PDB file of C-alpha atoms and ligand atoms in Angstrom:
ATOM      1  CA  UNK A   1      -6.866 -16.741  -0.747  1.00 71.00           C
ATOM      2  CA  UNK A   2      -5.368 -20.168  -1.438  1.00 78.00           C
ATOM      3  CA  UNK A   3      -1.914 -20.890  -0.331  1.00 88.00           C
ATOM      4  CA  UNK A   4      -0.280 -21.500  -3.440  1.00 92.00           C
ATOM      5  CA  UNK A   5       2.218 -19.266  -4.744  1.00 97.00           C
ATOM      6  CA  UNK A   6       1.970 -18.461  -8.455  1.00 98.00           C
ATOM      7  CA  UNK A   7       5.283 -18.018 -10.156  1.00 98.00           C
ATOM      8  CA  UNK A   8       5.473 -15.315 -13.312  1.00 98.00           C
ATOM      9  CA  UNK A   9       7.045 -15.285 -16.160  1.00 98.00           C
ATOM     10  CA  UNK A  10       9.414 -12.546 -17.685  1.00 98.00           C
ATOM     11  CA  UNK A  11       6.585 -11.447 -19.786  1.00 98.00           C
ATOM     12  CA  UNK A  12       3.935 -11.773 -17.100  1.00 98.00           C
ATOM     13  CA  UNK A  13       5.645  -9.942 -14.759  1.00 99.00           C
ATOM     14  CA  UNK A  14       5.918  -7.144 -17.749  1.00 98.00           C
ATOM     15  CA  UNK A  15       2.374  -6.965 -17.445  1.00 99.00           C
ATOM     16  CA  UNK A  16       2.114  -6.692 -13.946  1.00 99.00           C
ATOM     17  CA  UNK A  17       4.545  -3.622 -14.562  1.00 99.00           C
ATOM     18  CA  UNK A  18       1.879  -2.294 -16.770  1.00 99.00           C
ATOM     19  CA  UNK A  19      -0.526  -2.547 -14.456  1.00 99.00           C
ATOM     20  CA  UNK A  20       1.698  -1.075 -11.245  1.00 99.00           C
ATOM     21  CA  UNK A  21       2.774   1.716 -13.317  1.00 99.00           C
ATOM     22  CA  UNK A  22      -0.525   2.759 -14.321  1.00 99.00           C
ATOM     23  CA  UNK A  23      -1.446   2.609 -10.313  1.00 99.00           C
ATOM     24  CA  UNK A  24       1.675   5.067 -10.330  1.00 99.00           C
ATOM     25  CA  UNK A  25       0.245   7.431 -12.752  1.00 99.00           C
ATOM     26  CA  UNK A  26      -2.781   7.317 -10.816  1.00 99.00           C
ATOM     27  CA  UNK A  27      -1.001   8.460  -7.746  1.00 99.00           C
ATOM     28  CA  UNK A  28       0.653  11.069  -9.666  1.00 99.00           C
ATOM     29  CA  UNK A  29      -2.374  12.369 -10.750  1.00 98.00           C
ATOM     30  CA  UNK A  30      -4.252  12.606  -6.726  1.00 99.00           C
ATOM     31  CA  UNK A  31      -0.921  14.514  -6.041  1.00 99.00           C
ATOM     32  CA  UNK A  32      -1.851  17.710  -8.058  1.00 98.00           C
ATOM     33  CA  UNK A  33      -5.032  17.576  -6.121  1.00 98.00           C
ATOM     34  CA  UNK A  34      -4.248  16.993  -2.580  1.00 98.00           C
ATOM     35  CA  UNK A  35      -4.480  20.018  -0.972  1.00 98.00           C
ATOM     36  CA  UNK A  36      -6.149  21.931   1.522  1.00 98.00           C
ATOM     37  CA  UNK A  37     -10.384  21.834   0.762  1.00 98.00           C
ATOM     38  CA  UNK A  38     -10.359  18.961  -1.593  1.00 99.00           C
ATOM     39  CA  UNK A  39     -12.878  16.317  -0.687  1.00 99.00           C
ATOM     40  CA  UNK A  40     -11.874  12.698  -0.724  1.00 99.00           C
ATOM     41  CA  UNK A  41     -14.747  11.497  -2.767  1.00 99.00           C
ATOM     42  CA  UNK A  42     -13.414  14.082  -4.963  1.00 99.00           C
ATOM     43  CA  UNK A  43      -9.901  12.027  -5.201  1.00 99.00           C
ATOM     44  CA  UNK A  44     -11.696   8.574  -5.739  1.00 99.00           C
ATOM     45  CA  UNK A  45     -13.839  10.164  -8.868  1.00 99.00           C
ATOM     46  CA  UNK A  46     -10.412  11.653 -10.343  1.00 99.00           C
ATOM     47  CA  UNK A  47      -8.941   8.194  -9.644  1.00 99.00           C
ATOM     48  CA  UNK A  48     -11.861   5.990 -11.170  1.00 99.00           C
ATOM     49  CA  UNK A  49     -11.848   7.921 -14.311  1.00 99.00           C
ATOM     50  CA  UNK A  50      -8.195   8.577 -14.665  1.00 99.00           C
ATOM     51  CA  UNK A  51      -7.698   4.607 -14.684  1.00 99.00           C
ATOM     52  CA  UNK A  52     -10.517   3.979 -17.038  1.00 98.00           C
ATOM     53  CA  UNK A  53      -9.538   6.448 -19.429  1.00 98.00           C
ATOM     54  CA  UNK A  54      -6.346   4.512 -19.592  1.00 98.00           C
ATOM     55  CA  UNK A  55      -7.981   0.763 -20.066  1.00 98.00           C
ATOM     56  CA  UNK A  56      -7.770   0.077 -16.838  1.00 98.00           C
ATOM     57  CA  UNK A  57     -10.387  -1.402 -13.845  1.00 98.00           C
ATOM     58  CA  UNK A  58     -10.167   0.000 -10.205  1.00 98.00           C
ATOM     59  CA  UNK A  59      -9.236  -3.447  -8.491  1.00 98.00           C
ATOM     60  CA  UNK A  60     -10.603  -2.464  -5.087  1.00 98.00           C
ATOM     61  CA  UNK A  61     -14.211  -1.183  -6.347  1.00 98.00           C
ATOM     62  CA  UNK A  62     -16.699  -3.990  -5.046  1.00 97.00           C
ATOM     63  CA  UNK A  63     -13.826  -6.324  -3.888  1.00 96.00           C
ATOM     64  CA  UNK A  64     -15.167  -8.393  -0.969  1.00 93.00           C
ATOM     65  CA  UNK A  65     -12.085  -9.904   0.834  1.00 89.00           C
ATOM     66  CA  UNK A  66     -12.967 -12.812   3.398  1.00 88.00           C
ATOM     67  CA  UNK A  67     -13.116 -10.799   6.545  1.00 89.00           C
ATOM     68  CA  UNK A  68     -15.615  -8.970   4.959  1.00 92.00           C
ATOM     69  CA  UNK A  69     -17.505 -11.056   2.566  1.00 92.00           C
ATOM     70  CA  UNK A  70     -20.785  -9.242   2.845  1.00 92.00           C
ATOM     71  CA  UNK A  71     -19.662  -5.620   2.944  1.00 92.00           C
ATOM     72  CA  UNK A  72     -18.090  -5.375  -0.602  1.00 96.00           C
ATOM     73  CA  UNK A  73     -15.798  -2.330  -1.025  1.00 97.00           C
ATOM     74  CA  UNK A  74     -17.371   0.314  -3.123  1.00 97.00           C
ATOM     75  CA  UNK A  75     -14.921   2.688  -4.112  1.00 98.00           C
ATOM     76  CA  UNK A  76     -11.427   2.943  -6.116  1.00 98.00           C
ATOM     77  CA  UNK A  77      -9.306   4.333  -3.366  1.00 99.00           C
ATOM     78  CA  UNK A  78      -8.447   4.157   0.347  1.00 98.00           C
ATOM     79  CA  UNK A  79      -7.838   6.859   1.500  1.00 99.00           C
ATOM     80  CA  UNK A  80      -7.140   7.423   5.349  1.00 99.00           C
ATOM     81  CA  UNK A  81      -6.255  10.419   7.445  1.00 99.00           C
ATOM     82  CA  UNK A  82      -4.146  11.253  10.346  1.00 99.00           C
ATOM     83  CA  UNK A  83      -4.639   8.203  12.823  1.00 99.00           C
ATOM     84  CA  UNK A  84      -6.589   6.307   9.801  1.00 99.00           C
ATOM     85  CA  UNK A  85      -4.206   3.612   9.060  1.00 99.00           C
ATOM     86  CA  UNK A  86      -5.793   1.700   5.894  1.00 98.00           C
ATOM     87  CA  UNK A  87      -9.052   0.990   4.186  1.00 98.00           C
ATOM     88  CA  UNK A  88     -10.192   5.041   5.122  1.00 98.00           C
ATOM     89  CA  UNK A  89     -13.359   5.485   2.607  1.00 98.00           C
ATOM     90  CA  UNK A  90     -13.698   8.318   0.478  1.00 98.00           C
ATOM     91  CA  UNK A  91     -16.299  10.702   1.405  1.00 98.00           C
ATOM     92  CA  UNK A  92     -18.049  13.841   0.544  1.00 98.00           C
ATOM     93  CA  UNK A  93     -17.585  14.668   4.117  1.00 98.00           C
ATOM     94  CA  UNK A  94     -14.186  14.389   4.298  1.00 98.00           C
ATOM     95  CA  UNK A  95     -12.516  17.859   3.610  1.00 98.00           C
ATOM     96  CA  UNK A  96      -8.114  17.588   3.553  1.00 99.00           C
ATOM     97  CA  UNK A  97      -7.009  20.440   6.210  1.00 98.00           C
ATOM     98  CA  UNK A  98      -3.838  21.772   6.109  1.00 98.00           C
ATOM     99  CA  UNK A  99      -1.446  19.828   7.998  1.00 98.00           C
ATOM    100  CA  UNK A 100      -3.276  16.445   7.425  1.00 99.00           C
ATOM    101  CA  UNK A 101      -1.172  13.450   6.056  1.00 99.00           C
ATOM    102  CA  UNK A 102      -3.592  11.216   3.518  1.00 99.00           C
ATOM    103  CA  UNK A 103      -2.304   7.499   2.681  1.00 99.00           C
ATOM    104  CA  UNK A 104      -3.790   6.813  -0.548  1.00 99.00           C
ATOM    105  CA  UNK A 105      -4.055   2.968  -1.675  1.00 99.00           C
ATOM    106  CA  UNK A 106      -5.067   2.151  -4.952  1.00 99.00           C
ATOM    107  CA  UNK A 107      -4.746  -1.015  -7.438  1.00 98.00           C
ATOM    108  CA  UNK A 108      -6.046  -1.988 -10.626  1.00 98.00           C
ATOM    109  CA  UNK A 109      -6.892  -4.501 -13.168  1.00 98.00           C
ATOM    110  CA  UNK A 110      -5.102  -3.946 -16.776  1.00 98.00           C
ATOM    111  CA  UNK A 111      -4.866  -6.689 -19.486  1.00 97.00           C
ATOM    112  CA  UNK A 112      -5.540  -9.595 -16.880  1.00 98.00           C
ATOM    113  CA  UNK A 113      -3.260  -8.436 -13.948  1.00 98.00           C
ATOM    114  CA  UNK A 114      -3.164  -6.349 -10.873  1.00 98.00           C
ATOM    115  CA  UNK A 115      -1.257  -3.605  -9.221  1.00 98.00           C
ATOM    116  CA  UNK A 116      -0.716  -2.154  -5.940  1.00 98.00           C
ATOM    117  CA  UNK A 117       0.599   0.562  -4.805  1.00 99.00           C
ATOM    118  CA  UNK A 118       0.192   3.260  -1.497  1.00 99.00           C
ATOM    119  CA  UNK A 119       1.757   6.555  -0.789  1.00 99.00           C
ATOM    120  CA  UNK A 120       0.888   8.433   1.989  1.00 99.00           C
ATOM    121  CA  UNK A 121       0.877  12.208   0.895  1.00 99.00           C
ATOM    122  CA  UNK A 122       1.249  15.770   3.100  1.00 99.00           C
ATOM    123  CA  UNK A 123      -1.641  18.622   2.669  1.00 99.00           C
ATOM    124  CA  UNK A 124      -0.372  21.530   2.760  1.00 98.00           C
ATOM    125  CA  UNK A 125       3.002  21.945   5.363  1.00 98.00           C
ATOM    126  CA  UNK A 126       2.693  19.924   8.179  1.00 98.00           C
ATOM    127  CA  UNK A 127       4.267  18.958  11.713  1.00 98.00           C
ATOM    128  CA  UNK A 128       8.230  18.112  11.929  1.00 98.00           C
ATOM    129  CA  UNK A 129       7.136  14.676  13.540  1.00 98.00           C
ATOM    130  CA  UNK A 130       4.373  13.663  11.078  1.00 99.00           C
ATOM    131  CA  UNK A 131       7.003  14.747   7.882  1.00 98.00           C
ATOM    132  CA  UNK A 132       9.517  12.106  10.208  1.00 99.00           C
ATOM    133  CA  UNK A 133       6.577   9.428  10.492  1.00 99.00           C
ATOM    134  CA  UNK A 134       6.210   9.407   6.438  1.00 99.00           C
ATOM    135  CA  UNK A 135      10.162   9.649   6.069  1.00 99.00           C
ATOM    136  CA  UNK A 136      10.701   6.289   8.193  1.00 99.00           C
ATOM    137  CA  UNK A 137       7.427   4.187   7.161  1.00 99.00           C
ATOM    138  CA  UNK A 138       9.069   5.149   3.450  1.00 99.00           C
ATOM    139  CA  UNK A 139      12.598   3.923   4.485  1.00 99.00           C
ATOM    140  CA  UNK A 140      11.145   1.262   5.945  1.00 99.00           C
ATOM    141  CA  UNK A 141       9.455  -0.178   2.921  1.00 99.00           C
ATOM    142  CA  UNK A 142      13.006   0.134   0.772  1.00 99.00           C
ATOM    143  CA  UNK A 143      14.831  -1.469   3.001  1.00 99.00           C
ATOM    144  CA  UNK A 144      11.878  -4.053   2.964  1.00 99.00           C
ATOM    145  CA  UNK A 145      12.560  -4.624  -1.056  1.00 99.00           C
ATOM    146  CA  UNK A 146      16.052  -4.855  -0.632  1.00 98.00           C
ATOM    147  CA  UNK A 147      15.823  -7.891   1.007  1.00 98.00           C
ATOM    148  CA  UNK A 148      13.657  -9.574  -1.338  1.00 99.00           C
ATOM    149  CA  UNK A 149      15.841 -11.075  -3.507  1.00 98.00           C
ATOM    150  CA  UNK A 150      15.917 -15.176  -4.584  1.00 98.00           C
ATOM    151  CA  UNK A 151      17.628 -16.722  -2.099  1.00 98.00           C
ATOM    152  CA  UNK A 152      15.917 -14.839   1.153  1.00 98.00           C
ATOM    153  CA  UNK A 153      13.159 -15.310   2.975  1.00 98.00           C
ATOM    154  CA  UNK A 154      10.226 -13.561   3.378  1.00 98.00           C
ATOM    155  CA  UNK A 155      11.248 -12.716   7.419  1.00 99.00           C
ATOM    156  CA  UNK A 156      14.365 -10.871   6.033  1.00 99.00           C
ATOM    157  CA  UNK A 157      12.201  -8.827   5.046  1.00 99.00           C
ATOM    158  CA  UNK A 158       9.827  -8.535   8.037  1.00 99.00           C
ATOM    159  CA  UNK A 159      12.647  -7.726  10.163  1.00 99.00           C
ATOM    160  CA  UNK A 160      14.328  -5.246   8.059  1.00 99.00           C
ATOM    161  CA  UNK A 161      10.901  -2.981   7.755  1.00 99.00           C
ATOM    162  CA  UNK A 162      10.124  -3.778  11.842  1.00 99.00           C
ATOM    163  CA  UNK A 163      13.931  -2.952  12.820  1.00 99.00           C
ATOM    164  CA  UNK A 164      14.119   0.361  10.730  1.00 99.00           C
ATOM    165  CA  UNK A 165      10.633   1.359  11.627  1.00 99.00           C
ATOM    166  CA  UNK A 166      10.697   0.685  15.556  1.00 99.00           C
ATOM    167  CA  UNK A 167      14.709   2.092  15.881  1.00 98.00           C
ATOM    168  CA  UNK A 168      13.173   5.072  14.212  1.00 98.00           C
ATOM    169  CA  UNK A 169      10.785   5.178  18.078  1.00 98.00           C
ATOM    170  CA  UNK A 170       7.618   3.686  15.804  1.00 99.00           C
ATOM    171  CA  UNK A 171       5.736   1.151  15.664  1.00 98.00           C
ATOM    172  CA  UNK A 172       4.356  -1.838  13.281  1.00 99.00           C
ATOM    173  CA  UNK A 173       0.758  -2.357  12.739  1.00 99.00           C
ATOM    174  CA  UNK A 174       0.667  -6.165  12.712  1.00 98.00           C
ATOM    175  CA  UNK A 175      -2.684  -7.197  12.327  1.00 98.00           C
ATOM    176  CA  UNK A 176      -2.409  -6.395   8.220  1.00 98.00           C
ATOM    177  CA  UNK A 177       0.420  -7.654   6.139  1.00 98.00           C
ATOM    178  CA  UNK A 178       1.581  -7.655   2.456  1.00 98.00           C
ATOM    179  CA  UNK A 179       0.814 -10.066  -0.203  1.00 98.00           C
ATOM    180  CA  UNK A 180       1.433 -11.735  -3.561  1.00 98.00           C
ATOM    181  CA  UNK A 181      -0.094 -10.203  -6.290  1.00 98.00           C
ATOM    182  CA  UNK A 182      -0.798 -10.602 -10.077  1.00 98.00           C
ATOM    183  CA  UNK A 183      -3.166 -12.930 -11.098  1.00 98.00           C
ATOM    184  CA  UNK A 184      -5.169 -11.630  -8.081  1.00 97.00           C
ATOM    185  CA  UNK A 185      -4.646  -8.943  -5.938  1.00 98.00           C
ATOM    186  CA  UNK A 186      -3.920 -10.955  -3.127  1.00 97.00           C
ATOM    187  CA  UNK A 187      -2.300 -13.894  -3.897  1.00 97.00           C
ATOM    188  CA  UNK A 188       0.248 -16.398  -1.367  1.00 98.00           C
ATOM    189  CA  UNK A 189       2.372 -15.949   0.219  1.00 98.00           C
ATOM    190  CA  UNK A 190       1.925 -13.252   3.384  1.00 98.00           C
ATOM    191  CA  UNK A 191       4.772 -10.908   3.791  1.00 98.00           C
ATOM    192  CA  UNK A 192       4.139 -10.002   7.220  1.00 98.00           C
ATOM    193  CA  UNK A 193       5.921  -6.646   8.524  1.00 99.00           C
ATOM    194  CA  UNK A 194       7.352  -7.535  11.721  1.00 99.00           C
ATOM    195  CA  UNK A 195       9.489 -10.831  12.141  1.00 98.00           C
ATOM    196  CA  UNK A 196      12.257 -12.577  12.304  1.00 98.00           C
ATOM    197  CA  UNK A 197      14.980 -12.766   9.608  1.00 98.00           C
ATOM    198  CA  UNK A 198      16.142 -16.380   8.058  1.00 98.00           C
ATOM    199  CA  UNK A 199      12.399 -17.131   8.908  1.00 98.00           C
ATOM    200  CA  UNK A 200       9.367 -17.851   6.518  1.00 98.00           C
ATOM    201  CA  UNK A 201       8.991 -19.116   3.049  1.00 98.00           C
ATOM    202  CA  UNK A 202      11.829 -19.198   0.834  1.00 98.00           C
ATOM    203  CA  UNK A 203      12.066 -16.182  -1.882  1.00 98.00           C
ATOM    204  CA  UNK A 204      12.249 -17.817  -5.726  1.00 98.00           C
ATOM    205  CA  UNK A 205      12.906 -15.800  -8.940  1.00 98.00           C
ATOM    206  CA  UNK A 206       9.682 -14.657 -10.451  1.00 98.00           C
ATOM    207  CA  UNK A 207       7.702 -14.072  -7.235  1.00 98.00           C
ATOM    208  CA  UNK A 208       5.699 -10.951  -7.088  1.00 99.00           C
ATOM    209  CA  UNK A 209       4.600  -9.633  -3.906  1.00 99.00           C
ATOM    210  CA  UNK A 210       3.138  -6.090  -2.524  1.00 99.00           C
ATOM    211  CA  UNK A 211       5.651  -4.814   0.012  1.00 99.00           C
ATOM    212  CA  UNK A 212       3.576  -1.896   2.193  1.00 99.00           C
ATOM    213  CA  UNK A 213       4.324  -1.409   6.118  1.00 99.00           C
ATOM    214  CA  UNK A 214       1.594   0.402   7.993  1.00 99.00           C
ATOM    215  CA  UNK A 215       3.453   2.446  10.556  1.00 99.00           C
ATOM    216  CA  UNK A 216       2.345   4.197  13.584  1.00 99.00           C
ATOM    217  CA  UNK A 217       3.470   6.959  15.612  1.00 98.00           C
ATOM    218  CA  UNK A 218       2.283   5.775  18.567  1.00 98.00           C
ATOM    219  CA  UNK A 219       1.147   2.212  20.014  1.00 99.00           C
ATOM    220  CA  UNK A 220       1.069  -0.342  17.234  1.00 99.00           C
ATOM    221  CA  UNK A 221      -2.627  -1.061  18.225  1.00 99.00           C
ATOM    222  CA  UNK A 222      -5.398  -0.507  15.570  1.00 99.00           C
ATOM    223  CA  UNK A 223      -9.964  -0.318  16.058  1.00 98.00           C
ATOM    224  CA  UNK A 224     -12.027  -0.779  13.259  1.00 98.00           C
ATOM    225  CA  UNK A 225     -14.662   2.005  12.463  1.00 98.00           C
ATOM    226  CA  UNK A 226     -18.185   1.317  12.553  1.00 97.00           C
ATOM    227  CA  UNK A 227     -18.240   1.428   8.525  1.00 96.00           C
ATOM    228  CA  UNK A 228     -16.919  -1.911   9.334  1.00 96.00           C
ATOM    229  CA  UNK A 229     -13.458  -0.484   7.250  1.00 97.00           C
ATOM    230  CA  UNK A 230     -11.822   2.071   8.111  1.00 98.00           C
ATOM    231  CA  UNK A 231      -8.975   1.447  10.127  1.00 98.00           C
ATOM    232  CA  UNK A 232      -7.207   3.578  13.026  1.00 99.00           C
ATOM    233  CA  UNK A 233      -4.848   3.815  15.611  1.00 99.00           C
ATOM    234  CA  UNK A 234      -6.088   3.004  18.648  1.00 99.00           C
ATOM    235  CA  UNK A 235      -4.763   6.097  20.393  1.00 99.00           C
ATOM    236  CA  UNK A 236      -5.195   8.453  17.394  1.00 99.00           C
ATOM    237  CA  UNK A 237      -2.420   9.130  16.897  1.00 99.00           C
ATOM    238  CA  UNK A 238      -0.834   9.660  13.043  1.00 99.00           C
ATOM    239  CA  UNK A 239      -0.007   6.628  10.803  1.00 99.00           C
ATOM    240  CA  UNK A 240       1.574   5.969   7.563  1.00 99.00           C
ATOM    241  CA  UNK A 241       1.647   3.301   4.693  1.00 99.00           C
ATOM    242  CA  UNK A 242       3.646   3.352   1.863  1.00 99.00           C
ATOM    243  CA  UNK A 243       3.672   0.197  -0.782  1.00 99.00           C
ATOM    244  CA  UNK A 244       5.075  -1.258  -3.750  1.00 99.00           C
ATOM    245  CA  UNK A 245       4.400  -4.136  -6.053  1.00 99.00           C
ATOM    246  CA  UNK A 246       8.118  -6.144  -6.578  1.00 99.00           C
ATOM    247  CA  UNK A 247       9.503  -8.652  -8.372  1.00 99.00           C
ATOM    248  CA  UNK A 248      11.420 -11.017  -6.805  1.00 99.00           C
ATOM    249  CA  UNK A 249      15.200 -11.786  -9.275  1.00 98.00           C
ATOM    250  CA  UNK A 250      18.607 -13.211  -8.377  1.00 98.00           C
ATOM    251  CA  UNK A 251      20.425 -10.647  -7.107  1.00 97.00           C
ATOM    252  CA  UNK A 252      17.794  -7.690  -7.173  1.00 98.00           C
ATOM    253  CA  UNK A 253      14.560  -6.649  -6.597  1.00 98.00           C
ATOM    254  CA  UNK A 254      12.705  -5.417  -9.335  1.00 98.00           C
ATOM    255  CA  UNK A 255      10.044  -2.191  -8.146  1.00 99.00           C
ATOM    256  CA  UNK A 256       7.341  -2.180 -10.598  1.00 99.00           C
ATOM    257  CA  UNK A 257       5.298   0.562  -9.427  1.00 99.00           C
ATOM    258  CA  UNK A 258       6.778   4.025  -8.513  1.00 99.00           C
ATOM    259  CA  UNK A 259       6.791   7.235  -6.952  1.00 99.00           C
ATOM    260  CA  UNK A 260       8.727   8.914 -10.162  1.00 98.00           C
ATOM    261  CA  UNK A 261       5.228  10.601 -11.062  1.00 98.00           C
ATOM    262  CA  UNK A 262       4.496  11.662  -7.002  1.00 98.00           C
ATOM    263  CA  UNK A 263       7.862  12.706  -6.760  1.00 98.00           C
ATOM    264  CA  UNK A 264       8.796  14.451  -9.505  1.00 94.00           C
TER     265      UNK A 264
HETATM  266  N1  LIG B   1      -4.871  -2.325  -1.281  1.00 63.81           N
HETATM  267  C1  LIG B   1      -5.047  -3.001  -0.071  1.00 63.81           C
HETATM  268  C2  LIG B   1      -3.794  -3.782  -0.020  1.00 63.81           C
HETATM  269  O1  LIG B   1      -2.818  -3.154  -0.274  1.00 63.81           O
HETATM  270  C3  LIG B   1      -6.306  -3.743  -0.062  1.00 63.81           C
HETATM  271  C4  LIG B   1      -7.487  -2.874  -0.118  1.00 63.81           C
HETATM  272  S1  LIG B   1      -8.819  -3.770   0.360  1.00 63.81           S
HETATM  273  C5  LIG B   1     -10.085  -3.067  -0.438  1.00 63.81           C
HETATM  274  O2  LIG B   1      -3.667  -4.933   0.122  1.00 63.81           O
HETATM  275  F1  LIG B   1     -11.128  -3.749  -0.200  1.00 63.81           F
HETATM  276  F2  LIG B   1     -10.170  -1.844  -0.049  1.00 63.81           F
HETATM  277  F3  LIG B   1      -9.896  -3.063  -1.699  1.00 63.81           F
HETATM  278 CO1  LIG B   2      -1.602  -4.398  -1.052  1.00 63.81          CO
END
């Protein structure tokens, strides 16, 4: 990824709206079929062909970031379970119980940009503690886009998702951060979830950047699977992720990608 941060245009960042909301509708669409015996492979098919039916490329679908250049990823969602924090990989073994929670990540290409977006869903009813896990790692990404607003700086945000999130009794997976994203899907800068605020890179009108904590319910520390992706809590215990694509404005943050078609 190189380190320079590409600035968008009104209309530009239009089309990155485009692109985020059609991530949205994609997540709207898994949410009629998470439930209790669905397969995860099942979600990534209704995913592929729900985004190419509407013009649209699955972004992560043989994307080969740096620390793993030789193991390019080969589906159109993440989707990780329970203590999975990110990069879970779809599978026909892989049946959602009742109870589970399932973060689902998903981007795509659409005229020339990319979107982001993660929501971590609930199968069926499950525990008062893992419904409080996705209810903070949530907060924590809004108050997260609050603070990214020309004039900030990226650790305003940092410190606004780490303080919510670890006064809440959780705790921040650091190892994996937010990005810029557009042209690419990860662009410059980093926007690290843990930090310090007045800290980091200066916030200009017409940055775009993925906002998306990775919360855990217990220790902040993360393994890596021997698929050489799939990423979990060290001590197993549940995790959350929740992310949006934003544009940075004077005064506001713009949300490009929503929940509206999860939540509603
Ligand atoms: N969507 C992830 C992110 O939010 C990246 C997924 S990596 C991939 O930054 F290889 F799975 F695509
Ligand atoms: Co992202």
């Amino acid at each position: 990824m190189s380190d320079r941060i590409i600035i968008k245009t009104k209309q530009e960042i239009e089309l990155i709206r485009e692109s985020s909301l059609l991530v949205s509708k994609t997540l709207g669409e898994l949410a009629k079929h998470i439930k209790p015996g669905v397969l995860t492979l099942e979600l990534d098919k209704i995913a592929e062909d729900f985004i190419r039916s509407h013009g649209g490329i699955p972004a992560f679908k043989n994307y080969a970031p740096s620390f793993n250049e030789s193991r390019p990823y080969p589906f159109t969602l993440c989707t990780s379970v329970n203590e999975e924090v990110v990069h879970g990989m779809p599978s026909m073994r892989r049946m959602l119980q009742e109870g589970d929670i399932i973060s689902v990540d998903c981007g795509v290409l659409l005229n020339g940009f990319y979107g982001d977006s993660a929501y971590t869903f609930a199968v069926g009813e499950i525990a008062p503690a893992k419904r409080r896990l996705m209810e903070v790692t949530k907060q924590s990404l809004y108050k997260g886009i609050e603070k990214a607003v020309a004039g900030n700086r990226i650790g305003d945000i940092s410190q606004a998702i780490q303080v919510h999130a670890e006064m809440s009794g959780f705790s921040i997976v650091r190892e994996m951060v937010g990005h810029g994203v557009g042209h690419a899907m990860h662009e410059a800068p980093e926007v690290p979830n843990y930090g310090r605020r007045n800290s980091g890179l200066r916030l200009v009108e017409g940055m775009v950047i993925a906002i998306e904590p990775m919360v855990n319910s217990g220790k902040r520390f993360i393994q890596t699977a021997s698929d050489g992706w799939t990423v979990y809590a060290a001590d197993k215990k549940p995790s959350a992720h929740y992310e949006h694509s934003v544009a940075v404005l004077k005064g506001k943050a713009e949300i490009l990608s929503t929940f509206e078609f999860i939540e509603n």
